[in-house]
CSV table of C-alpha atoms and ligand atoms in Angstrom, one decimal:
chain,number,residue,atom,x,y,z
A,1,MET,CA,44.1,102.3,119.3
A,2,LYS,CA,47.6,101.0,118.5
A,3,PRO,CA,48.1,97.7,120.3
A,4,VAL,CA,51.0,97.3,122.7
A,5,ALA,CA,54.1,95.6,121.3
A,6,HIS,CA,57.2,94.0,122.8
A,7,LYS,CA,60.6,93.4,121.2
A,8,VAL,CA,62.1,90.0,120.4
A,9,LYS,CA,65.5,89.0,119.0
A,10,ALA,CA,65.5,87.9,115.4
A,11,TYR,CA,67.7,87.5,112.3
A,12,SER,CA,66.9,89.7,109.3
A,13,ALA,CA,68.1,90.7,105.9
A,14,ALA,CA,68.4,94.5,105.2
A,15,SER,CA,68.4,94.1,101.4
A,16,ALA,CA,68.4,91.5,98.6
A,17,THR,CA,72.2,91.4,98.7
A,18,SER,CA,72.9,91.6,102.4
A,19,PRO,CA,73.5,88.5,104.6
A,20,LEU,CA,71.1,87.8,107.4
A,21,ALA,CA,72.2,89.5,110.7
A,22,PRO,CA,71.0,89.9,114.3
A,23,ALA,CA,68.1,92.3,114.7
A,24,THR,CA,65.2,93.1,117.1
A,25,ILE,CA,61.6,93.2,115.9
A,26,PRO,CA,58.3,94.1,117.5
A,27,ARG,CA,55.6,91.5,118.3
A,28,ARG,CA,52.2,92.5,119.5
A,29,GLU,CA,51.0,91.7,123.0
A,30,PRO,CA,48.5,88.9,122.7
A,31,THR,CA,45.0,90.2,122.0
A,32,ASP,CA,41.8,88.2,123.0
A,33,LEU,CA,42.3,85.4,120.5
A,34,ASP,CA,46.1,85.4,120.3
A,35,VAL,CA,48.6,82.7,121.3
A,36,GLN,CA,52.1,83.8,122.2
A,37,ILE,CA,54.8,81.2,121.4
A,38,GLU,CA,58.4,80.8,122.4
A,39,ILE,CA,60.0,79.5,119.2
A,40,LEU,CA,62.2,76.4,119.9
A,41,TYR,CA,63.0,75.4,116.3
A,42,CYS,CA,62.4,76.8,112.8
A,43,GLY,CA,63.0,75.0,109.6
A,44,VAL,CA,64.8,76.6,106.6
A,45,CYS,CA,62.6,76.6,103.5
A,46,HIS,CA,63.9,77.5,100.1
A,47,SER,CA,61.1,80.1,100.0
A,48,ASP,CA,63.0,81.8,102.9
A,49,LEU,CA,65.9,82.3,100.5
A,50,HIS,CA,63.8,83.4,97.6
A,51,TYR,CA,62.1,85.9,99.9
A,52,ALA,CA,65.3,87.2,101.6
A,53,ARG,CA,66.9,87.8,98.2
A,54,ASN,CA,63.7,89.3,96.7
A,55,GLU,CA,63.5,86.7,93.9
A,56,TRP,CA,59.7,86.9,93.9
A,57,HIS,CA,59.8,90.7,93.9
A,58,PHE,CA,57.6,91.5,96.9
A,59,THR,CA,60.0,91.4,99.7
A,60,GLN,CA,59.7,94.1,102.4
A,61,TYR,CA,62.9,94.9,104.2
A,62,PRO,CA,64.0,94.3,106.9
A,63,ALA,CA,63.0,90.7,106.0
A,64,VAL,CA,62.7,88.1,108.7
A,65,PRO,CA,62.0,84.7,107.0
A,66,GLY,CA,60.9,81.4,108.6
A,67,HIS,CA,57.6,79.6,108.3
A,68,GLU,CA,58.3,76.2,109.8
A,69,ILE,CA,57.8,77.1,113.4
A,70,VAL,CA,57.5,74.9,116.5
A,71,GLY,CA,57.6,76.0,120.1
A,72,ARG,CA,55.9,76.3,123.4
A,73,VAL,CA,52.9,78.5,124.3
A,74,THR,CA,53.9,81.1,126.9
A,75,LYS,CA,50.7,83.2,127.1
A,76,VAL,CA,47.2,83.2,125.6
A,77,GLY,CA,44.5,85.8,125.2
A,78,PRO,CA,41.3,85.4,127.4
A,79,LYS,CA,39.2,84.0,124.5
A,80,VAL,CA,41.6,81.3,123.4
A,81,THR,CA,40.2,77.8,124.0
A,82,LYS,CA,42.5,75.4,122.1
A,83,PHE,CA,45.8,76.2,123.9
A,84,LYS,CA,47.2,77.0,127.3
A,85,PRO,CA,50.7,78.0,128.5
A,86,GLY,CA,53.1,75.1,128.3
A,87,ASP,CA,51.5,73.4,125.3
A,88,LEU,CA,53.5,72.6,122.2
A,89,ALA,CA,52.4,74.5,119.2
A,90,GLY,CA,53.2,74.9,115.5
A,91,VAL,CA,52.9,77.8,113.0
A,92,GLY,CA,53.3,77.4,109.2
A,93,CYS,CA,53.0,79.9,106.3
A,94,LEU,CA,49.8,81.6,107.4
A,95,VAL,CA,49.0,83.7,110.4
A,96,ASP,CA,45.7,85.4,109.7
A,97,ALA,CA,42.7,85.7,107.3
A,98,ASP,CA,39.1,86.9,107.6
A,99,LEU,CA,37.7,83.3,108.3
A,100,SER,CA,34.4,84.3,106.7
A,101,CYS,CA,35.0,84.3,102.9
A,102,PRO,CA,34.0,81.3,100.8
A,103,TYR,CA,37.6,80.0,100.7
A,104,CYS,CA,38.1,80.3,104.5
A,105,ARG,CA,34.8,78.6,105.0
A,106,LYS,CA,36.0,75.7,102.8
A,107,GLY,CA,39.2,75.3,104.8
A,108,LEU,CA,41.2,76.9,102.0
A,109,GLU,CA,42.5,79.9,104.0
A,110,GLN,CA,45.6,80.0,101.7
A,111,PHE,CA,43.4,81.3,98.9
A,112,SER,CA,41.5,83.9,100.9
A,113,PRO,CA,41.9,87.5,99.6
A,114,SER,CA,42.6,88.5,103.1
A,115,MET,CA,45.2,85.8,103.8
A,116,VAL,CA,48.2,87.1,105.9
A,117,MET,CA,51.5,85.2,105.4
A,118,THR,CA,53.9,84.6,108.2
A,119,TYR,CA,56.3,86.9,106.4
A,120,GLY,CA,55.9,89.2,103.5
A,121,SER,CA,52.4,90.4,104.4
A,122,MET,CA,51.0,93.2,106.7
A,123,ASP,CA,50.2,92.5,110.4
A,124,GLN,CA,46.7,93.9,110.7
A,125,HIS,CA,47.2,94.7,114.4
A,126,LEU,CA,50.5,96.5,114.3
A,127,ASN,CA,50.2,97.8,110.7
A,128,LEU,CA,53.7,96.6,110.1
A,129,PRO,CA,55.1,93.9,107.8
A,130,THR,CA,54.8,90.4,109.2
A,131,TYR,CA,58.1,88.9,110.4
A,132,GLY,CA,58.8,85.1,110.3
A,133,GLY,CA,60.2,82.5,112.6
A,134,TYR,CA,63.9,83.3,112.6
A,135,SER,CA,63.1,84.9,116.0
A,136,GLU,CA,62.6,84.1,119.7
A,137,GLY,CA,58.9,84.4,119.7
A,138,ILE,CA,55.8,85.0,117.7
A,139,VAL,CA,52.1,86.0,118.4
A,140,VAL,CA,49.5,84.4,116.2
A,141,THR,CA,45.7,84.2,116.1
A,142,GLU,CA,44.6,80.8,117.6
A,143,HIS,CA,43.0,79.6,114.4
A,144,PHE,CA,46.4,79.5,112.7
A,145,VAL,CA,48.2,77.6,115.5
A,146,LEU,CA,48.6,73.9,115.1
A,147,ARG,CA,48.6,71.1,117.7
A,148,ILE,CA,51.9,69.0,117.6
A,149,PRO,CA,51.8,65.2,118.1
A,150,GLU,CA,53.7,64.6,121.3
A,151,ASN,CA,55.3,61.3,120.1
A,152,LEU,CA,57.5,62.9,117.4
A,153,GLU,CA,60.9,64.6,117.7
A,154,LEU,CA,60.1,68.3,117.9
A,155,ALA,CA,62.9,69.7,115.8
A,156,ALA,CA,62.0,67.2,113.0
A,157,VAL,CA,58.4,68.2,113.1
A,158,ALA,CA,59.2,71.9,112.2
A,159,PRO,CA,59.6,71.2,108.4
A,160,LEU,CA,56.1,69.6,108.3
A,161,LEU,CA,54.6,73.1,108.8
A,162,CYS,CA,55.6,74.0,105.2
A,163,ALA,CA,57.4,71.2,103.4
A,164,GLY,CA,55.0,68.7,104.9
A,165,ILE,CA,51.7,70.3,104.1
A,166,THR,CA,52.9,71.6,100.7
A,167,THR,CA,53.5,68.1,99.5
A,168,TYR,CA,50.7,66.3,101.5
A,169,SER,CA,48.0,68.6,100.1
A,170,PRO,CA,48.5,68.0,96.3
A,171,LEU,CA,49.1,64.3,96.8
A,172,ARG,CA,45.7,64.1,98.6
A,173,HIS,CA,44.0,66.5,96.1
A,174,TRP,CA,45.1,64.3,93.1
A,175,LYS,CA,44.2,61.2,95.1
A,176,VAL,CA,47.6,59.6,94.9
A,177,GLY,CA,47.4,56.0,96.1
A,178,PRO,CA,47.8,52.3,95.3
A,179,GLY,CA,48.1,51.3,91.6
A,180,GLN,CA,49.5,54.7,90.6
A,181,LYS,CA,53.0,55.5,89.4
A,182,VAL,CA,54.1,58.8,91.0
A,183,GLY,CA,57.2,60.9,90.2
A,184,ILE,CA,58.8,63.3,92.7
A,185,VAL,CA,61.2,65.8,91.0
A,186,GLY,CA,63.9,67.2,93.2
A,187,LEU,CA,65.0,65.5,96.4
A,188,GLY,CA,65.2,68.6,98.7
A,189,GLY,CA,63.1,69.7,101.7
A,190,LEU,CA,59.8,69.4,99.9
A,191,GLY,CA,60.8,66.4,97.7
A,192,HIS,CA,61.9,64.2,100.6
A,193,MET,CA,58.6,64.8,102.4
A,194,ALA,CA,56.7,64.0,99.2
A,195,VAL,CA,58.5,60.7,98.9
A,196,LYS,CA,57.5,59.8,102.4
A,197,PHE,CA,53.9,60.7,101.9
A,198,ALA,CA,53.5,59.2,98.4
A,199,ARG,CA,54.9,55.9,99.8
A,200,ALA,CA,52.6,56.0,102.9
A,201,PHE,CA,49.6,56.5,100.6
A,202,GLY,CA,50.5,53.3,98.8
A,203,ALA,CA,51.8,54.6,95.4
A,204,GLN,CA,54.7,53.3,93.3
A,205,VAL,CA,57.2,56.1,93.9
A,206,VAL,CA,60.0,57.2,91.6
A,207,VAL,CA,62.4,60.1,92.4
A,208,PHE,CA,63.9,62.2,89.7
A,209,THR,CA,67.1,63.8,90.9
A,210,THR,CA,70.1,65.8,89.4
A,211,SER,CA,72.2,64.4,92.3
A,212,PRO,CA,73.4,60.8,91.7
A,213,ASN,CA,74.8,60.8,95.3
A,214,LYS,CA,71.2,61.0,96.7
A,215,THR,CA,70.1,57.6,95.1
A,216,GLU,CA,70.6,55.5,98.3
A,217,ASP,CA,68.9,58.1,100.4
A,218,ALA,CA,65.9,58.3,98.1
A,219,LEU,CA,65.4,54.5,98.3
A,220,ARG,CA,65.8,54.6,102.1
A,221,LEU,CA,63.2,57.5,102.3
A,222,GLY,CA,60.7,55.3,100.5
A,223,ALA,CA,61.2,55.5,96.7
A,224,HIS,CA,60.9,52.3,94.7
A,225,GLU,CA,63.1,53.6,92.0
A,226,VAL,CA,65.5,56.6,91.3
A,227,ILE,CA,66.1,58.2,87.9
A,228,VAL,CA,69.1,60.5,87.5
A,229,SER,CA,67.4,63.1,85.3
A,230,LYS,CA,70.6,64.0,83.4
A,231,ASN,CA,70.7,60.4,82.0
A,232,ALA,CA,68.7,60.5,78.8
A,233,ASP,CA,68.5,56.7,78.4
A,234,GLU,CA,67.0,56.3,81.9
A,235,MET,CA,64.5,59.1,81.2
A,236,ALA,CA,63.5,57.6,77.8
A,237,GLN,CA,62.7,54.2,79.4
A,238,HIS,CA,60.0,55.8,81.6
A,239,ALA,CA,58.5,58.2,79.1
A,240,GLY,CA,54.6,58.2,79.1
A,241,THR,CA,54.3,56.0,82.2
A,242,PHE,CA,53.5,58.3,85.1
A,243,ASP,CA,50.0,59.1,86.5
A,244,PHE,CA,51.1,62.0,88.6
A,245,ILE,CA,54.3,64.0,89.0
A,246,LEU,CA,55.0,66.6,91.8
A,247,ASP,CA,57.7,69.1,90.8
A,248,CYS,CA,59.6,70.3,93.8
A,249,VAL,CA,62.4,72.1,92.0
A,250,SER,CA,63.6,75.5,93.2
A,251,ALA,CA,65.6,76.6,90.1
A,252,ASP,CA,65.2,76.8,86.4
A,253,HIS,CA,64.7,73.5,84.7
A,254,ASP,CA,62.9,71.9,81.7
A,255,ILE,CA,59.4,70.9,82.7
A,256,ASN,CA,58.7,69.5,79.2
A,257,ALA,CA,61.0,66.7,80.1
A,258,TYR,CA,58.7,65.7,82.9
A,259,LEU,CA,55.4,66.4,81.0
A,260,ASN,CA,56.7,63.8,78.5
A,261,MET,CA,56.9,61.3,81.4
A,262,LEU,CA,53.1,61.5,82.0
A,263,THR,CA,50.6,59.0,80.7
A,264,VAL,CA,47.3,60.0,79.0
A,265,ASP,CA,45.3,62.3,81.4
A,266,GLY,CA,48.3,62.5,83.7
A,267,ASN,CA,48.9,65.6,85.8
A,268,LEU,CA,52.1,67.4,86.7
A,269,THR,CA,51.7,69.7,89.7
A,270,LEU,CA,54.2,72.5,90.4
A,271,VAL,CA,55.0,73.3,94.0
A,272,GLY,CA,58.5,74.5,93.3
A,273,ALA,CA,58.5,78.2,92.6
A,274,PRO,CA,61.6,79.3,90.6
A,275,GLU,CA,62.2,82.9,90.1
A,276,LYS,CA,61.9,82.8,86.2
A,277,PRO,CA,59.0,81.5,84.0
A,278,LEU,CA,59.2,77.9,82.9
A,279,PRO,CA,58.4,77.6,79.1
A,280,VAL,CA,55.8,74.9,78.3
A,281,ALA,CA,55.8,73.3,74.8
A,282,PRO,CA,52.1,73.0,73.9
A,283,MET,CA,52.6,69.5,72.4
A,284,SER,CA,53.9,68.2,75.7
A,285,LEU,CA,50.3,68.7,77.0
A,286,ILE,CA,48.3,68.2,73.8
A,287,PHE,CA,49.5,64.7,73.0
A,288,GLY,CA,48.0,62.8,75.9
A,289,ARG,CA,45.4,65.3,77.2
A,290,LYS,CA,47.8,66.1,80.0
A,291,SER,CA,47.4,68.8,82.6
A,292,LEU,CA,49.8,71.1,84.4
A,293,SER,CA,48.7,72.7,87.7
A,294,GLY,CA,50.0,74.3,90.8
A,295,SER,CA,49.4,74.0,94.5
A,296,LEU,CA,50.0,76.4,97.5
A,297,ILE,CA,50.7,75.0,100.9
A,298,GLY,CA,47.4,73.8,102.4
A,299,GLY,CA,44.5,75.1,104.7
A,300,LEU,CA,44.6,74.9,108.5
A,301,ALA,CA,42.3,71.8,108.8
A,302,GLU,CA,44.4,69.9,106.3
A,303,THR,CA,47.6,71.0,108.0
A,304,GLN,CA,46.3,69.5,111.3
A,305,GLU,CA,45.2,66.4,109.4
A,306,MET,CA,48.7,66.1,108.0
A,307,LEU,CA,50.3,66.5,111.5
A,308,ASP,CA,48.0,63.9,113.0
A,309,PHE,CA,48.8,61.5,110.1
A,310,CYS,CA,52.5,62.0,110.8
A,311,GLY,CA,51.9,61.3,114.5
A,312,GLN,CA,50.1,58.1,113.6
A,313,HIS,CA,52.6,56.9,111.1
A,314,GLY,CA,55.8,58.2,112.8
A,315,ILE,CA,56.7,60.5,109.9
A,316,THR,CA,59.0,63.5,110.4
A,317,SER,CA,61.6,65.3,108.3
A,318,ASP,CA,65.2,64.2,108.0
A,319,ILE,CA,67.0,67.2,109.4
A,320,GLU,CA,70.4,68.8,110.0
A,321,MET,CA,70.4,71.2,113.0
A,322,ILE,CA,72.2,74.5,112.7
A,323,ARG,CA,72.8,77.5,114.9
A,324,MET,CA,71.1,80.8,113.9
A,325,ASP,CA,74.5,82.3,113.0
A,326,GLN,CA,75.0,79.5,110.4
A,327,ILE,CA,72.0,80.6,108.3
A,328,ASN,CA,73.9,82.4,105.5
A,329,GLU,CA,76.2,79.3,105.1
A,330,ALA,CA,73.0,77.1,105.1
A,331,TYR,CA,71.5,79.2,102.3
A,332,GLU,CA,74.7,78.7,100.2
A,333,ARG,CA,74.6,74.9,100.8
A,334,MET,CA,70.8,74.8,99.9
A,335,LEU,CA,71.6,76.5,96.6
A,336,LYS,CA,74.1,73.7,95.9
A,337,SER,CA,71.4,71.0,96.7
A,338,ASP,CA,73.7,70.1,99.6
A,339,VAL,CA,71.1,69.6,102.4
A,340,LYS,CA,69.9,66.3,103.8
A,341,TYR,CA,67.1,67.1,103.7
A,342,ARG,CA,66.1,70.2,105.8
A,343,PHE,CA,68.1,72.6,107.9
A,344,VAL,CA,66.4,73.4,111.2
A,345,ILE,CA,67.6,76.3,113.3
A,346,ASP,CA,68.0,75.6,117.1
A,347,MET,CA,66.5,78.8,118.4
A,348,ALA,CA,68.3,78.5,121.7
A,349,SER,CA,71.3,79.6,119.7
A,350,LEU,CA,69.7,83.1,119.3
A,351,LYS,CA,69.5,83.7,123.0
B,1,NAP,P1,65.4,72.7,98.4
B,1,NAP,O1,65.4,71.9,99.7
B,1,NAP,O2,66.5,73.6,98.0
B,1,NAP,O3,65.2,71.6,97.3
B,1,NAP,C1,65.1,71.9,95.9
B,1,NAP,C2,65.7,70.7,95.1
B,1,NAP,O4,65.5,71.0,93.7
B,1,NAP,C3,67.1,70.4,95.3
B,1,NAP,O5,67.5,69.6,96.4
B,1,NAP,C4,67.5,69.7,94.0
B,1,NAP,O6,67.1,68.3,94.1
B,1,NAP,C5,66.5,70.3,93.0
B,1,NAP,N1,67.2,71.3,92.2
B,1,NAP,C6,67.9,72.4,92.6
B,1,NAP,N2,68.4,73.1,91.5
B,1,NAP,C7,68.0,72.4,90.4
B,1,NAP,C8,68.2,72.6,89.0
B,1,NAP,N3,68.9,73.7,88.6
B,1,NAP,N4,67.7,71.7,88.2
B,1,NAP,C9,67.0,70.7,88.6
B,1,NAP,N5,66.8,70.4,89.9
B,1,NAP,C10,67.3,71.3,90.8
B,1,NAP,O7,64.0,73.5,98.3
B,1,NAP,P2,62.6,73.3,99.0
B,1,NAP,O8,62.6,74.0,100.3
B,1,NAP,O9,62.3,71.9,98.9
B,1,NAP,O10,61.7,74.2,98.0
B,1,NAP,C11,61.5,73.8,96.7
B,1,NAP,C12,60.7,74.9,96.0
B,1,NAP,O11,59.4,74.9,96.4
B,1,NAP,C13,61.2,76.3,96.2
B,1,NAP,O12,61.1,77.0,95.0
B,1,NAP,C14,60.2,76.9,97.2
B,1,NAP,O13,60.1,78.3,97.2
B,1,NAP,C15,59.0,76.2,96.8
B,1,NAP,N6,57.9,76.1,97.8
B,1,NAP,C16,56.6,76.2,97.3
B,1,NAP,C17,55.6,76.1,98.2
B,1,NAP,C18,54.2,76.1,97.7
B,1,NAP,O14,53.2,76.3,98.5
B,1,NAP,N7,53.9,75.9,96.4
B,1,NAP,C19,55.8,75.9,99.6
B,1,NAP,C20,57.2,75.8,100.0
B,1,NAP,C21,58.2,75.9,99.1
B,1,NAP,P3,68.1,67.1,93.4
B,1,NAP,O15,69.4,67.3,94.1
B,1,NAP,O16,67.4,65.9,93.8
B,1,NAP,O17,68.1,67.4,92.0
B,2,ZN,ZN1,58.2,77.1,102.9
C-alpha cells in the first residue's frame, strides 16, 4: 500500500546548471516510528552545492539539498518514544538504514549497505528520491532524529549536524588530544568546527589557509598558529612536524604538500570531497610510514555524543543567517571562500 503523502514548500534545482528555485515536494505522513519536524533552520554545506551541480555524478533532479536541519517536532507516530510534539529536534545526513547489519549494530549507520541519505537516496516508503532540508518540514524515522541541547543558540546548532559530526568523528577516531600537533586544512564550515573541537580536545592546533584575511579569526576560533599555505617559507618551517592533519578542502589542491607536513607514522584524513581525483606522490607516504585515510560523517550515537559535548562546552558554529531566496548568491560566495563560517537558512523566509 502506498503511504499517504502531503506537500511542503521547498527550494530545488532542476538541473546541474539551473539555480535553486521555489518548488513543492511530497513528504510521507508519519508512520508508526516516524517523527514529523517543522524545519526552523538549515545549514548550507558545500556538499549541497556539489550535489545540486551534480559534481559527484549521482544527483537526482529535482534536487533539494540540505542536511543540517534543526526544528520542532509537530507530530509523532504511535510507536515513537524519544520525542513528542513541541520538542526540539535535529536531522543530519542520514534518514534511514536497516539497523540490523553489522555496521548499524556498531553505531556506524553511515557505512550500512542500506543507508539512506537525507538527499540523493531513495525514500523506501514513498519510493521517491529523498529530499533535503531546504524545505518547511521533513518526516524521519525516530532513530535518525537527534536531541538538541536546550542551552545553545538553535540556528548555530544546525551546522553541527554535518560540519560538526564530520570533524568530531575523525578527531575522536584518531585520538587527537594533548601533546599532539594537529593541522586543519581549509577554514570553511567544516574547518572552523574542526578547530573548535581539536582545541577542546587539548591538541596544539595549526590552521592551513589560502585566505590570509582569516588569520585573526582562526586564532579567535582556537588555533594556536596559522600558516598561509601559499607561503612556501612558512610551509617549509613546519615540514615533518604534524601528528595528524584533517583536510577539509572542497576544491582541487596538492595533498602532497600536506603529507609532507606529517611526522613519522602521521595520518592525513580527508573529509573534503572535491570533484576530481587528488594525485598522491608515493614518496610522500613511503618516507615516514605515513597514512592517508578518509572519513564519512559519523553514526547516530556519536552524533548525539557530539551534540551533548557541544552543549556541555558551549560549542556552536559561527554563522551568517540568510533567507531562502539568497541561496544561489550564498553558493557563489561559498565558492569564493567568502563565508564566515557557515550560512544558515532561516526557514521562516520560505513561508
Ligand atoms: P566550505 O565552507 O566551502 O570550506 C571549504 C574551504 O576550503 C574554504 O573555506 C577554503 O578555506 C578552502 N578552499 C576552497 N577552495 C580551495 C582551493 N582551491 N585550494 C585550497 N583550499 C581551498 O566547505 P565545507 O562545507 O566546509 O565542506 C568542505 C568539503 O567537505 C566539501 O568538499 C564537502 O562536500 C565535504 N564534506 C564531506 C563530508 C564527509 O562526510 N566526508 C561531510 C560534509 C562535507 P581557506 O579560505 O581557509 O583556504
Ligand atoms: Zn554536509
